[in-house]
Structures are given as C-alpha cells and as structure tokens.
Short mmCIF file of C-alpha atoms and ligand atoms in Angstrom, two decimals:
data_model
loop_
_atom_site.label_atom_id
_atom_site.label_comp_id
_atom_site.label_asym_id
_atom_site.label_seq_id
_atom_site.Cartn_x
_atom_site.Cartn_y
_atom_site.Cartn_z
CA UNK L 15 0.01 -21.27 24.34
CA UNK L 16 -1.16 -17.80 23.44
CA UNK L 17 -0.20 -15.83 20.37
CA UNK L 18 -1.37 -12.80 18.39
CA UNK L 19 -1.53 -12.52 14.61
CA UNK L 20 -2.03 -9.25 12.70
CA UNK L 21 -2.20 -9.86 8.97
CA UNK L 22 -2.69 -9.43 6.15
CA UNK L 23 -2.71 -5.85 4.99
CA UNK L 24 -4.88 -5.11 1.97
CA UNK L 25 -2.48 -5.70 -0.94
CA UNK L 26 -2.85 -4.69 -4.58
CA UNK L 27 -0.31 -6.70 -6.52
CA UNK L 28 0.72 -6.92 -10.19
CA UNK L 29 2.05 -5.06 -13.15
CA UNK L 30 0.14 -1.78 -13.60
CA UNK L 31 -1.60 -1.68 -10.19
CA UNK L 32 -0.12 1.78 -9.63
CA UNK L 33 -2.92 3.00 -11.91
CA UNK L 34 -5.46 1.84 -9.29
CA UNK L 35 -3.98 3.80 -6.40
CA UNK L 36 -6.38 6.78 -6.63
CA UNK L 37 -9.38 4.50 -6.31
CA UNK L 38 -7.94 3.14 -3.07
CA UNK L 39 -7.45 6.63 -1.67
CA UNK L 40 -11.02 7.55 -2.51
CA UNK L 41 -12.26 4.39 -0.79
CA UNK L 42 -10.35 5.55 2.31
CA UNK L 43 -12.14 8.89 2.10
CA UNK L 44 -8.95 10.83 1.35
CA UNK L 45 -8.86 14.09 -0.56
CA UNK L 46 -5.42 15.61 0.11
CA UNK L 47 -2.51 13.14 0.02
CA UNK L 48 1.07 13.92 1.01
CA UNK L 49 3.56 11.80 -0.93
CA UNK L 50 6.70 11.02 1.12
CA UNK L 51 9.70 10.05 -0.98
CA UNK L 52 13.42 10.71 -1.54
CA UNK L 53 15.63 12.61 -3.97
CA UNK L 54 16.63 9.46 -5.84
CA UNK L 55 13.01 8.84 -6.77
CA UNK L 56 12.51 12.51 -7.65
CA UNK L 57 15.11 12.03 -10.40
CA UNK L 58 12.81 9.48 -12.05
CA UNK L 59 9.45 9.98 -13.76
CA UNK L 60 7.59 8.04 -11.09
CA UNK L 61 6.50 10.86 -8.72
CA UNK L 62 5.10 12.87 -11.64
CA UNK L 63 3.27 9.80 -12.91
CA UNK L 64 1.78 9.21 -9.47
CA UNK L 65 0.74 12.85 -9.07
CA UNK L 66 -0.98 12.71 -12.46
CA UNK L 67 -2.93 9.58 -11.52
CA UNK L 68 -4.07 11.33 -8.32
CA UNK L 69 -4.84 14.62 -10.09
CA UNK L 70 -7.12 12.93 -12.63
CA UNK L 71 -9.11 11.51 -9.70
CA UNK L 72 -9.48 14.99 -8.19
CA UNK L 73 -6.96 14.54 -5.36
CA UNK L 74 -4.87 17.57 -4.31
CA UNK L 75 -1.38 16.19 -3.84
CA UNK L 76 1.74 17.61 -2.20
CA UNK L 77 5.18 15.97 -2.21
CA UNK L 78 7.72 15.84 0.61
CA UNK L 79 10.95 14.52 -0.90
CA UNK L 80 13.57 15.35 1.74
CA UNK L 81 13.98 11.79 3.05
CA UNK L 82 17.55 10.50 3.02
CA UNK L 83 18.89 6.97 3.62
CA UNK L 84 18.61 6.11 7.33
CA UNK L 85 16.02 8.84 8.00
CA UNK L 86 16.44 10.91 11.15
CA UNK L 87 14.00 12.53 13.57
CA UNK L 88 14.70 15.87 11.84
CA UNK L 89 13.36 14.42 8.54
CA UNK L 90 10.29 13.19 10.38
CA UNK L 91 9.60 16.59 11.99
CA UNK L 92 9.94 18.29 8.60
CA UNK L 93 7.62 15.73 7.01
CA UNK L 94 4.99 16.23 9.72
CA UNK L 95 5.22 19.99 9.14
CA UNK L 96 4.69 19.46 5.40
CA UNK L 97 1.65 17.31 6.22
CA UNK L 98 0.11 20.08 8.36
CA UNK L 99 0.91 22.84 5.86
CA UNK L 100 -0.79 20.93 3.08
CA UNK L 101 -3.74 20.12 5.40
CA UNK L 102 -3.19 16.55 4.22
CA UNK L 103 -5.47 13.71 5.24
CA UNK L 104 -3.43 10.69 4.09
CA UNK L 105 0.25 9.76 3.61
CA UNK L 106 1.57 7.90 0.60
CA UNK L 107 5.01 6.36 1.18
CA UNK L 108 6.79 5.93 -2.16
CA UNK L 109 10.21 4.29 -2.42
CA UNK L 110 12.48 1.77 -0.73
CA UNK L 111 12.75 1.11 2.97
CA UNK L 112 13.81 4.62 4.01
CA UNK L 113 10.83 6.59 2.58
CA UNK L 114 8.37 3.91 3.72
CA UNK L 115 9.77 3.86 7.25
CA UNK L 116 9.84 7.68 7.30
CA UNK L 117 6.22 7.82 6.17
CA UNK L 118 5.24 5.57 9.09
CA UNK L 119 7.12 7.75 11.58
CA UNK L 120 5.49 10.89 10.12
CA UNK L 121 2.13 9.20 10.69
CA UNK L 122 2.96 9.04 14.40
CA UNK L 123 4.51 12.50 14.53
CA UNK L 124 1.33 14.33 13.41
CA UNK L 125 -0.37 13.88 16.79
CA UNK L 126 2.47 12.61 19.05
CA UNK L 127 4.97 15.17 20.27
CA UNK L 128 7.35 13.41 22.67
CA UNK L 129 11.00 12.97 21.59
CA UNK L 130 11.17 10.08 19.08
CA UNK L 131 13.15 7.83 21.48
CA UNK L 132 10.12 7.81 23.80
CA UNK L 133 8.30 5.72 21.18
CA UNK L 134 11.14 3.15 20.96
CA UNK L 135 9.87 -0.41 21.11
CA UNK L 136 12.63 -1.22 23.63
CA UNK L 137 10.95 1.27 26.02
CA UNK L 138 7.44 -0.10 25.28
CA UNK L 139 6.91 2.94 23.10
CA UNK L 140 3.85 1.47 21.37
CA UNK L 141 1.88 2.03 24.58
CA UNK L 142 2.38 5.77 23.96
CA UNK L 143 1.02 5.65 20.40
CA UNK L 144 -2.53 6.39 21.46
CA UNK L 145 -3.74 9.36 19.39
CA UNK L 146 -5.15 9.09 15.88
CA UNK L 147 -2.83 8.24 12.98
CA UNK L 148 -3.68 9.40 9.46
CA UNK L 149 -4.00 6.41 7.12
CA UNK L 150 -1.03 5.43 4.98
CA UNK L 151 -0.72 3.83 1.56
CA UNK L 152 2.65 2.22 0.79
CA UNK L 153 4.10 1.94 -2.71
CA UNK L 154 7.41 0.01 -2.64
CA UNK L 155 9.94 0.55 -5.42
CA UNK L 156 12.40 -2.13 -4.28
CA UNK L 157 11.97 -5.81 -3.45
CA UNK L 158 13.69 -5.79 -0.08
CA UNK L 159 12.39 -4.56 3.25
CA UNK L 160 8.73 -5.48 2.86
CA UNK L 161 7.97 -2.34 4.88
CA UNK L 162 4.69 -2.02 2.93
CA UNK L 163 3.16 -4.77 5.07
CA UNK L 164 5.25 -4.55 8.24
CA UNK L 165 4.34 -2.84 11.47
CA UNK L 166 7.74 -1.37 12.24
CA UNK L 167 9.95 1.53 11.19
CA UNK L 168 13.55 2.36 12.04
CA UNK L 169 14.47 6.01 12.63
CA UNK L 170 17.81 7.49 13.69
CA UNK L 171 17.74 9.97 16.55
CA UNK L 172 20.56 12.21 15.33
CA UNK L 173 21.51 13.86 18.63
CA UNK L 174 21.88 10.53 20.44
CA UNK L 175 23.32 8.76 17.35
CA UNK L 176 21.05 5.80 17.95
CA UNK L 177 18.39 3.93 16.05
CA UNK L 178 14.87 3.78 17.39
CA UNK L 179 12.55 0.98 16.37
CA UNK L 180 8.92 2.06 16.18
CA UNK L 181 6.71 -0.96 16.45
CA UNK L 182 2.93 -1.11 16.54
CA UNK L 183 0.22 -3.00 14.63
CA UNK L 184 -1.21 0.47 13.98
CA UNK L 185 1.78 1.18 11.71
CA UNK L 186 0.73 -1.42 9.16
CA UNK L 187 -0.24 0.56 6.05
CA UNK L 188 -3.93 0.59 5.13
CA UNK L 189 -3.06 -0.54 1.61
CA UNK L 190 0.12 -1.82 -0.03
CA UNK L 191 0.29 -1.10 -3.76
CA UNK L 192 2.91 -3.53 -5.11
CA UNK L 193 3.62 -2.92 -8.78
CA UNK L 194 6.63 -4.95 -10.01
CA UNK L 195 7.02 -2.55 -12.94
CA UNK L 196 8.41 0.02 -10.47
CA UNK L 197 11.37 -2.29 -9.79
CA UNK L 198 12.41 -2.95 -13.43
CA UNK L 199 14.91 -0.09 -13.43
CA UNK L 200 16.76 -1.00 -10.22
CA UNK L 201 20.52 -1.34 -10.76
CA UNK L 202 22.00 -4.86 -10.69
CA UNK L 203 23.88 -4.40 -7.43
CA UNK L 204 20.86 -3.00 -5.56
CA UNK L 205 18.73 -5.84 -6.93
CA UNK L 206 21.25 -8.36 -5.58
CA UNK L 207 21.66 -6.74 -2.15
CA UNK L 208 17.98 -6.05 -1.47
CA UNK L 209 17.15 -9.52 -2.81
CA UNK L 210 19.37 -11.06 -0.14
CA UNK L 211 17.42 -9.08 2.47
CA UNK L 212 14.28 -10.77 1.10
CA UNK L 213 15.84 -14.22 1.40
CA UNK L 214 17.17 -13.41 4.89
CA UNK L 215 13.75 -12.30 6.13
CA UNK L 216 12.13 -15.51 4.98
CA UNK L 217 14.89 -17.83 6.22
CA UNK L 218 15.15 -16.04 9.58
CA UNK L 219 11.38 -16.06 10.03
CA UNK L 220 11.21 -19.77 9.24
CA UNK L 221 14.07 -20.60 11.62
CA UNK L 222 12.85 -18.25 14.40
CA UNK L 223 11.65 -19.75 17.64
CA UNK L 224 7.99 -19.42 18.48
CA UNK L 225 4.75 -20.86 17.19
CA UNK L 226 3.52 -19.47 13.90
CA UNK L 227 2.74 -22.15 11.29
CA UNK L 228 1.06 -19.55 9.07
CA UNK L 229 4.27 -17.51 8.88
CA UNK L 230 6.29 -20.72 8.39
CA UNK L 231 4.25 -21.70 5.35
CA UNK L 232 4.58 -18.28 3.77
CA UNK L 233 8.33 -18.19 4.46
CA UNK L 234 9.08 -21.60 2.93
CA UNK L 235 7.23 -20.71 -0.27
CA UNK L 236 9.02 -17.35 -0.50
CA UNK L 237 12.45 -18.95 0.10
CA UNK L 238 11.80 -21.04 -3.01
CA UNK L 239 10.65 -18.01 -5.01
CA UNK L 240 13.71 -15.95 -4.05
CA UNK L 241 16.19 -18.79 -4.64
CA UNK L 242 14.83 -19.33 -8.16
CA UNK L 243 14.13 -15.75 -9.20
CA UNK L 244 16.82 -13.60 -7.57
CA UNK L 245 19.57 -14.79 -9.97
CA UNK L 246 17.20 -14.18 -12.89
CA UNK L 247 16.30 -10.65 -11.73
CA UNK L 248 20.02 -9.89 -11.31
CA UNK L 249 20.88 -11.30 -14.74
CA UNK L 250 18.12 -9.36 -16.49
CA UNK L 251 16.32 -6.59 -14.63
CA UNK L 252 13.60 -6.54 -17.29
CA UNK L 253 12.64 -10.18 -16.63
CA UNK L 254 9.02 -9.52 -15.66
CA UNK L 255 8.40 -12.86 -13.99
CA UNK L 256 11.58 -12.61 -11.90
CA UNK L 257 10.76 -9.05 -10.79
CA UNK L 258 7.20 -10.05 -9.95
CA UNK L 259 8.25 -13.06 -7.91
CA UNK L 260 10.92 -11.09 -6.04
CA UNK L 261 8.49 -8.32 -5.10
CA UNK L 262 5.98 -10.90 -3.90
CA UNK L 263 8.68 -12.76 -1.95
CA UNK L 264 9.65 -9.44 -0.36
CA UNK L 265 6.09 -8.75 0.75
CA UNK L 266 5.76 -12.34 1.98
CA UNK L 267 8.99 -11.97 3.96
CA UNK L 268 7.66 -9.08 5.99
CA UNK L 269 4.39 -10.92 6.62
CA UNK L 270 6.42 -13.96 7.75
CA UNK L 271 8.75 -12.05 10.05
CA UNK L 272 5.83 -11.09 12.23
CA UNK L 273 6.96 -14.37 13.79
CA UNK L 274 10.37 -12.83 14.51
CA UNK L 275 13.81 -12.49 12.93
CA UNK L 276 17.08 -13.84 14.28
CA UNK L 277 20.82 -13.57 14.66
CA UNK L 278 21.48 -12.62 11.02
CA UNK L 279 19.77 -9.27 11.52
CA UNK L 280 21.52 -8.71 14.86
CA UNK L 281 24.87 -9.27 13.12
CA UNK L 282 23.87 -7.17 10.10
CA UNK L 283 22.63 -4.06 11.92
CA UNK L 284 26.04 -3.10 13.41
CA UNK L 285 27.74 -3.97 10.11
CA UNK L 286 25.68 -1.08 8.67
CA UNK L 287 26.01 1.37 11.57
CA UNK L 288 29.68 0.67 12.40
CA UNK L 289 31.19 -0.50 9.10
CA UNK L 290 28.86 1.18 6.59
CA UNK L 291 27.71 -1.95 4.73
CA UNK L 292 24.31 -1.83 3.08
CA UNK L 293 21.73 -3.83 5.01
CA UNK L 294 21.25 -6.39 2.24
CA UNK L 295 24.97 -6.96 1.74
CA UNK L 296 25.53 -7.41 5.48
CA UNK L 297 22.78 -10.04 5.53
CA UNK L 298 24.17 -11.75 2.43
CA UNK L 299 27.60 -12.22 4.01
CA UNK L 300 26.37 -13.33 7.45
CA UNK L 301 23.47 -15.58 6.39
CA UNK L 302 25.43 -18.78 5.52
CA UNK L 303 27.39 -18.61 8.80
CA UNK L 304 24.27 -18.02 10.89
CA UNK L 305 22.48 -20.91 9.18
CA UNK L 306 25.42 -23.18 10.05
CA UNK L 307 25.26 -21.90 13.66
CA UNK L 308 21.52 -22.52 13.95
CA UNK L 309 21.87 -25.91 12.27
CA UNK L 310 23.49 -27.22 15.46
CA UNK L 311 20.18 -26.90 17.31
CA UNK L 312 17.56 -27.17 14.52
CA UNK L 313 19.08 -29.33 11.75
CA UNK L 314 15.65 -30.44 10.53
CA UNK L 315 14.47 -26.90 9.89
CA UNK L 316 17.76 -25.98 8.18
CA UNK L 317 17.42 -29.08 5.98
CA UNK L 318 14.02 -27.83 4.91
CA UNK L 319 15.56 -24.47 3.95
CA UNK L 320 18.08 -26.33 1.75
CA UNK L 321 15.22 -28.29 0.26
CA UNK L 322 13.16 -25.15 -0.41
CA UNK L 323 16.18 -23.65 -2.17
CA UNK L 324 16.21 -26.65 -4.49
CA UNK L 325 19.51 -28.10 -3.26
CA UNK L 326 20.24 -31.83 -3.43
CA UNK L 327 22.39 -31.70 -0.30
CA UNK L 328 19.90 -31.14 2.50
CA UNK L 329 22.42 -31.26 5.33
CA UNK L 330 23.25 -28.13 7.35
CA UNK L 331 26.50 -27.78 5.39
CA UNK L 332 24.56 -28.20 2.17
CA UNK L 333 22.22 -25.32 3.12
CA UNK L 334 25.14 -23.04 4.04
CA UNK L 335 26.97 -23.91 0.83
CA UNK L 336 23.86 -23.31 -1.29
CA UNK L 337 23.58 -19.83 0.25
CA UNK L 338 27.25 -18.99 -0.35
CA UNK L 339 26.93 -20.22 -3.95
CA UNK L 340 23.88 -18.01 -4.45
CA UNK L 341 25.66 -14.95 -3.06
CA UNK L 342 28.57 -15.59 -5.47
CA UNK L 343 26.24 -16.23 -8.39
CA UNK L 344 24.58 -12.83 -7.99
CA UNK L 345 27.97 -11.12 -7.89
CA UNK L 346 28.23 -10.16 -4.22
CA UNK L 347 31.29 -10.59 -1.99
CA UNK L 348 31.15 -13.40 0.57
CA UNK L 349 33.72 -12.15 3.10
CA UNK L 350 33.69 -9.17 5.47
CA UNK L 351 37.40 -8.53 4.77
CA UNK L 352 36.53 -7.96 1.08
CA UNK L 353 34.26 -5.04 2.01
CA UNK L 354 36.62 -3.24 4.37
CA UNK L 355 35.63 -4.68 7.75
CA UNK L 356 38.71 -4.94 10.01
CA UNK L 357 39.51 -7.38 12.81
CA UNK L 358 39.84 -4.50 15.28
CA UNK L 359 36.16 -3.60 14.70
CA UNK L 360 34.96 -6.99 15.90
CA UNK L 361 34.65 -6.15 19.66
CA UNK L 362 32.39 -3.17 18.85
CA UNK L 363 30.40 -5.23 16.37
CA UNK L 364 29.91 -7.98 18.98
CA UNK L 365 28.75 -5.51 21.63
CA UNK L 366 26.20 -3.92 19.31
CA UNK L 367 25.02 -7.29 17.96
CA UNK L 368 24.29 -8.42 21.52
CA UNK L 369 22.33 -5.19 22.18
CA UNK L 370 20.22 -5.69 19.06
CA UNK L 371 16.77 -7.13 19.72
CA UNK L 372 16.45 -9.46 16.71
CA UNK L 373 18.39 -12.39 18.18
CA UNK L 374 15.85 -12.67 21.01
CA UNK L 375 13.76 -14.81 18.67
CA UNK L 376 16.71 -16.75 17.21
CA UNK L 377 16.24 -20.50 17.46
CA UNK L 378 19.53 -20.89 19.35
CA UNK L 379 20.57 -18.58 22.16
CA UNK L 380 23.54 -16.36 21.26
CA UNK L 381 26.22 -15.15 23.68
CA UNK L 382 29.09 -12.72 22.96
CA UNK L 383 31.46 -15.62 22.16
CA UNK L 384 28.99 -16.88 19.55
CA UNK L 385 28.72 -13.44 17.97
CA UNK L 386 32.50 -13.12 17.87
CA UNK L 387 32.88 -16.56 16.29
CA UNK L 388 30.27 -15.68 13.65
CA UNK L 389 31.98 -12.41 12.69
CA UNK L 390 35.38 -14.14 12.60
CA UNK L 391 34.03 -16.96 10.45
CA UNK L 392 32.81 -14.37 7.96
CA UNK L 393 36.14 -12.51 7.75
FE1 FE2 F 408 16.16 -6.92 6.76
#
C-alpha cells in the first residue's frame, strides 16, 4: 500500500490572530501584497482593517475586489492583471470559498497562460503547473469550505459553461489565518448552510474509501465539534465558543478530505449548477440519504458517525435520523421539492452527478440508478 500525505499548512488560529498577519507576510519576505476579495466583504470594515494592519508594518497593499460567487476565468485574468500592475509579490485571499478559490487560481495565472481548462484536474492539469507561484495567505471569513488549507480551487470557464477543478499540493496556502471573530457577523442562514458543508466534509472524508487513519481521526473529532456547536452558532452568532469550534471544524474538514469526498458532493454539485441551490444547502438535504445508502456497505463506520454526533441510536437509520433532525433544528429545509427542484430535472441531475469526480472515493460504488434513487428519496 502506497499513499501520499500533504499536511498541515501553517495555521494561525484564534480570536484576534488577524492582527498577526503582517508578521507572517514579513516572514515570507513579502513587501507588496494584493488582497483578493469580493464586493460583499468590501461593504464591511474588514478590508480597511486589514489594509491598516499591513500599512503599519510597511507593506504596500492593493485590493482586487471584483470576485463574484462562482468565480470565472475572466475574474482570474483580471486579478492576475491587477497583481502585475501592482508589482505584487504575494496574494492574500480574504473571504469565503469564492475569493479564496479565486486567489489560488490567480496564483497559477501569473505565470501560466494556457486556457484555464488545460489545468483541469480531470485532464491531469497539475502536471502543467510547473512555473513559480507567488505565495498565498488565506484569511477565511466563513466556516465552510476550508479552502484555506485545501489544495484545490473550482473555477467556471464561462465560454464553455463548465467548472474546472484546479488541484495541486502547490495550491495549499503558505499560511492560513483563521480568526473566528471574522465569522461573528455571518447571517443565520449562511451560518447554517456553510456549517452543513463543514459537517459533510468531515462525514464524507471519514466514510471515504482509502487508507488515511490520520484524516479519519481528524474527521471524527470535527464531526463531534460541528454536531455540538453548529446549532449554537445558528442560535446565537455571537457565541464565541461556537464560532471558534465551527471555524476549527471547517479547517479540519478540508485537512480530512485530502482522503477524498464522496457521493454527497457529487449529488450536491449539480444541485447548485442546475437547480441553483447553495452548496451547503444541497449537502444538507442529500447527506442523510447518502449516509443511509453508504450504511448498506459500511454500517460500522456509519455507526461511528452517529456515535460522534452524540446520538443514542447508533444504527444506520439512527445516523440518518440524527442528521435530518440537525438540519431541521438549524432551520433548513430537508426536501428538494421545498427548494424548487422538480422531478423533470432529475435525469439531468443524475447525468451530472455521475460525471462528477467526488463519488470515485465513495465507500460504495454508485451507478445512475443509485443516483436517481438518492435524488428521488430526497424529493
Ligand atoms: Fe463542500
């Protein structure tokens, strides 16, 4: 048995660590950072606060804030241009999954000029990521994707209307600056949806096939943290402990899913691209059904998920029910029909779910009939 591990990233974690970010940049030898973020963040005080911290340390900072949800290759080209114009020497990704993924793609774009789809992981694109990448510091403002410690980024190629997954150990940020204070102001609904992405990453990583006991251990601990603290963070966004534990569980999730994800993410991706659901909500609705599906081949592992969640019923049904109860408790819908998905969309959803790469590491093999049954069960 052969395997490869790449972790962990250097992580600064805790309330107020944003204040230490300049020191990290100086340690990396940087002088001219480009901050990559989005308009939503620009409407808060955070970018100005970050620029001030960097200015005091003598760093000349520029901001590129034209990243939108589901960033496209056009955003990446514009970001790379901003990097060159500023003569920047480091990228700071500030925000949720979209700005962090965009920052990673801009890192590649500086010295790699093929069309973005040439770097797609499905086409062994990482073998073409050979030139230097400027270093990147990631500052997450949501507890969700864990992009601050992951080695992948998803970019939409607008002309082809398809998503490209960039995947390379070289995309892991040099430093992740995880300050839970930056998540205190997240709205309730976003907290709930992104929090279910956190739980999905950890459960999928734990259930994934393959040998990675280190990832398994991290995932089980983070499943517990998310099950306990997500309802508390939803109930009161200012609950410091709950926000801290959710941000840590998010970071742990992305470390754990180095092992792989599974069918939940393959079902969720088309629910976003075809039916417009947010990624976290799509995961939240599909997770209990996928756990029931996987329970047929790995009941022992599913029982341990139920146990980690604190449930008394550690059967497969008990695990699925505990997940549905959690989704209800945090105020999210549990059925696809409640969020506008229609029966007639199922064939397209099935086709795209099969094309998605995540289920390759699912514990149980999935065929189109399985995908269809899972979508129908969730209607
Ligand atoms: Fe996810």
